[in-house]
PDB file of C-alpha atoms in Angstrom:
ATOM      1  CA  TRP A   1      -9.100-106.885   8.663  1.00 62.00           C
ATOM      2  CA  ALA A   2     -12.473-107.516   7.091  1.00 67.00           C
ATOM      3  CA  GLY A   3     -13.210-103.784   6.778  1.00 71.00           C
ATOM      4  CA  PHE A   4      -9.786-103.147   5.287  1.00 70.00           C
ATOM      5  CA  LEU A   5     -10.251-105.914   2.707  1.00 71.00           C
ATOM      6  CA  ALA A   6     -13.744-104.682   1.806  1.00 75.00           C
ATOM      7  CA  ALA A   7     -12.502-101.113   1.338  1.00 76.00           C
ATOM      8  CA  GLY A   8      -9.584-102.365  -0.751  1.00 74.00           C
ATOM      9  CA  THR A   9     -11.891-104.440  -2.927  1.00 80.00           C
ATOM     10  CA  VAL A  10     -14.228-101.493  -3.489  1.00 82.00           C
ATOM     11  CA  SER A  11     -11.273 -99.242  -4.309  1.00 86.00           C
ATOM     12  CA  LEU A  12      -9.917-101.715  -6.848  1.00 85.00           C
ATOM     13  CA  GLY A  13     -13.364-102.086  -8.404  1.00 87.00           C
ATOM     14  CA  LEU A  14     -13.785 -98.340  -8.743  1.00 89.00           C
ATOM     15  CA  ALA A  15     -10.288 -98.034 -10.213  1.00 91.00           C
ATOM     16  CA  ALA A  16     -11.194-100.678 -12.809  1.00 91.00           C
ATOM     17  CA  VAL A  17     -14.375 -98.790 -13.734  1.00 91.00           C
ATOM     18  CA  ALA A  18     -12.434 -95.526 -14.020  1.00 93.00           C
ATOM     19  CA  TRP A  19      -9.805 -97.185 -16.228  1.00 92.00           C
ATOM     20  CA  ALA A  20     -12.499 -98.634 -18.499  1.00 93.00           C
ATOM     21  CA  GLY A  21     -14.071 -95.178 -18.856  1.00 92.00           C
ATOM     22  CA  TYR A  22     -10.697 -93.628 -19.641  1.00 92.00           C
ATOM     23  CA  SER A  23      -9.962 -96.299 -22.242  1.00 93.00           C
ATOM     24  CA  ARG A  24     -13.296 -95.702 -23.928  1.00 94.00           C
ATOM     25  CA  LEU A  25     -12.791 -91.924 -24.019  1.00 94.00           C
ATOM     26  CA  ARG A  26      -9.299 -92.435 -25.421  1.00 95.00           C
ATOM     27  CA  ASP A  27     -10.731 -94.624 -28.191  1.00 95.00           C
ATOM     28  CA  PHE A  28     -13.280 -91.910 -29.049  1.00 96.00           C
ATOM     29  CA  TYR A  29     -10.504 -89.319 -29.156  1.00 96.00           C
ATOM     30  CA  ASP A  30      -8.387 -91.511 -31.449  1.00 96.00           C
ATOM     31  CA  VAL A  31     -11.306 -91.986 -33.854  1.00 97.00           C
ATOM     32  CA  TYR A  32     -12.047 -88.239 -33.781  1.00 97.00           C
ATOM     33  CA  THR A  33      -8.406 -87.468 -34.588  1.00 96.00           C
ATOM     34  CA  LEU A  34      -8.413 -89.874 -37.535  1.00 96.00           C
ATOM     35  CA  LEU A  35     -11.653 -88.389 -38.873  1.00 96.00           C
ATOM     36  CA  CYS A  36     -10.160 -84.887 -38.698  1.00 96.00           C
ATOM     37  CA  VAL A  37      -7.119 -86.037 -40.673  1.00 96.00           C
ATOM     38  CA  GLU A  38      -9.326 -87.718 -43.298  1.00 96.00           C
ATOM     39  CA  ARG A  39     -11.507 -84.616 -43.563  1.00 90.00           C
ATOM     40  CA  LYS A  40      -8.481 -82.413 -44.189  1.00 92.00           C
ATOM     41  CA  ALA A  41      -7.158 -84.879 -46.773  1.00 94.00           C
ATOM     42  CA  SER A  42     -10.526 -84.949 -48.565  1.00 89.00           C
ATOM     43  CA  ALA A  43     -10.677 -81.156 -48.612  1.00 83.00           C
ATOM     44  CA  THR A  44      -7.144 -80.995 -50.023  1.00 87.00           C
ATOM     45  CA  ILE A  45      -8.011 -83.443 -52.801  1.00 89.00           C
ATOM     46  CA  LEU A  46     -11.177 -81.509 -53.665  1.00 82.00           C
ATOM     47  CA  ASP A  47      -9.203 -78.257 -53.781  1.00 80.00           C
ATOM     48  CA  MET A  48      -6.715 -79.820 -56.209  1.00 86.00           C
ATOM     49  CA  VAL A  49      -9.373 -81.308 -58.497  1.00 88.00           C
ATOM     50  CA  CYS A  50     -12.185 -78.734 -58.345  1.00 84.00           C
ATOM     51  CA  ASP A  51     -12.267 -75.026 -59.086  1.00 84.00           C
ATOM     52  CA  SER A  52     -14.663 -74.459 -56.197  1.00 84.00           C
ATOM     53  CA  VAL A  53     -16.546 -76.494 -53.616  1.00 83.00           C
ATOM     54  CA  VAL A  54     -20.141 -76.024 -52.472  1.00 87.00           C
ATOM     55  CA  LEU A  55     -22.032 -78.072 -49.894  1.00 88.00           C
ATOM     56  CA  ILE A  56     -25.779 -78.061 -50.477  1.00 88.00           C
ATOM     57  CA  ALA A  57     -28.238 -78.706 -47.629  1.00 90.00           C
ATOM     58  CA  GLU A  58     -30.720 -81.563 -47.706  1.00 88.00           C
ATOM     59  CA  ASP A  59     -33.398 -79.331 -49.226  1.00 86.00           C
ATOM     60  CA  GLY A  60     -31.289 -79.173 -52.412  1.00 82.00           C
ATOM     61  CA  ASP A  61     -31.348 -75.383 -52.553  1.00 85.00           C
ATOM     62  CA  THR A  62     -29.656 -73.879 -49.489  1.00 91.00           C
ATOM     63  CA  VAL A  63     -25.861 -73.522 -49.511  1.00 92.00           C
ATOM     64  CA  SER A  64     -24.480 -74.985 -46.278  1.00 92.00           C
ATOM     65  CA  LYS A  65     -20.889 -74.079 -47.034  1.00 90.00           C
ATOM     66  CA  SER A  66     -19.165 -72.484 -49.998  1.00 88.00           C
ATOM     67  CA  SER A  67     -15.548 -71.980 -50.907  1.00 87.00           C
ATOM     68  CA  GLN A  68     -14.077 -68.555 -51.536  1.00 88.00           C
ATOM     69  CA  PRO A  69     -13.585 -69.192 -55.289  1.00 87.00           C
ATOM     70  CA  PHE A  70     -17.304 -70.031 -55.597  1.00 86.00           C
ATOM     71  CA  ASP A  71     -18.267 -66.841 -53.766  1.00 88.00           C
ATOM     72  CA  PHE A  72     -16.032 -64.840 -56.128  1.00 90.00           C
ATOM     73  CA  LEU A  73     -17.608 -66.592 -59.122  1.00 85.00           C
ATOM     74  CA  ILE A  74     -21.140 -65.764 -57.958  1.00 85.00           C
ATOM     75  CA  ARG A  75     -19.977 -62.316 -56.746  1.00 87.00           C
ATOM     76  CA  GLN A  76     -21.507 -62.701 -53.288  1.00 89.00           C
ATOM     77  CA  GLY A  77     -21.149 -64.821 -50.186  1.00 91.00           C
ATOM     78  CA  MET A  78     -23.496 -67.769 -50.635  1.00 90.00           C
ATOM     79  CA  GLN A  79     -23.376 -69.520 -47.277  1.00 92.00           C
ATOM     80  CA  GLY A  80     -26.921 -69.813 -45.919  1.00 92.00           C
ATOM     81  CA  LYS A  81     -28.502 -68.464 -49.118  1.00 92.00           C
ATOM     82  CA  LYS A  82     -30.647 -70.217 -51.712  1.00 90.00           C
ATOM     83  CA  ILE A  83     -28.701 -71.261 -54.791  1.00 86.00           C
ATOM     84  CA  SER A  84     -31.866 -70.807 -56.866  1.00 85.00           C
ATOM     85  CA  SER A  85     -31.526 -67.053 -56.245  1.00 86.00           C
ATOM     86  CA  CYS A  86     -28.538 -67.082 -58.640  1.00 85.00           C
ATOM     87  CA  PHE A  87     -30.720 -68.026 -61.617  1.00 84.00           C
ATOM     88  CA  GLU A  88     -32.758 -65.547 -63.625  1.00 84.00           C
ATOM     89  CA  THR A  89     -35.399 -68.123 -64.536  1.00 83.00           C
ATOM     90  CA  GLU A  90     -37.058 -70.920 -62.620  1.00 84.00           C
ATOM     91  CA  ARG A  91     -36.016 -73.319 -65.392  1.00 86.00           C
ATOM     92  CA  GLY A  92     -32.319 -72.929 -64.562  1.00 81.00           C
ATOM     93  CA  ALA A  93     -32.968 -73.550 -60.878  1.00 79.00           C
ATOM     94  CA  GLN A  94     -35.092 -76.605 -61.708  1.00 82.00           C
ATOM     95  CA  GLU A  95     -32.352 -78.045 -63.952  1.00 83.00           C
ATOM     96  CA  LEU A  96     -29.888 -77.706 -61.084  1.00 77.00           C
ATOM     97  CA  ARG A  97     -32.278 -79.432 -58.664  1.00 75.00           C
ATOM     98  CA  ASP A  98     -32.796 -82.248 -61.180  1.00 79.00           C
ATOM     99  CA  ALA A  99     -29.030 -82.657 -61.564  1.00 76.00           C
ATOM    100  CA  LEU A 100     -28.566 -82.904 -57.806  1.00 68.00           C
TER     101      LEU A 100
END
């Protein structure tokens, strides 16, 4: 009986560890789902309020993501390109960097 009880105890312990891992993964999934919903809601609000949306990288010059209306306005796809390339003078690019 001792071996049976030891095996049963180990099995129950491993089941508890597995359940804890599952619960933690489920919590991560729930948070991920909520963040996706909030991201979509934020994008919808920005689309209603703004004519176009542009995400600028940390360097303040590279376009990380641009909306289609912005690309049409600039007349080229801007994702991954420098926004300073849209200005004819360095002064215009510097004013944009100062504003950001």
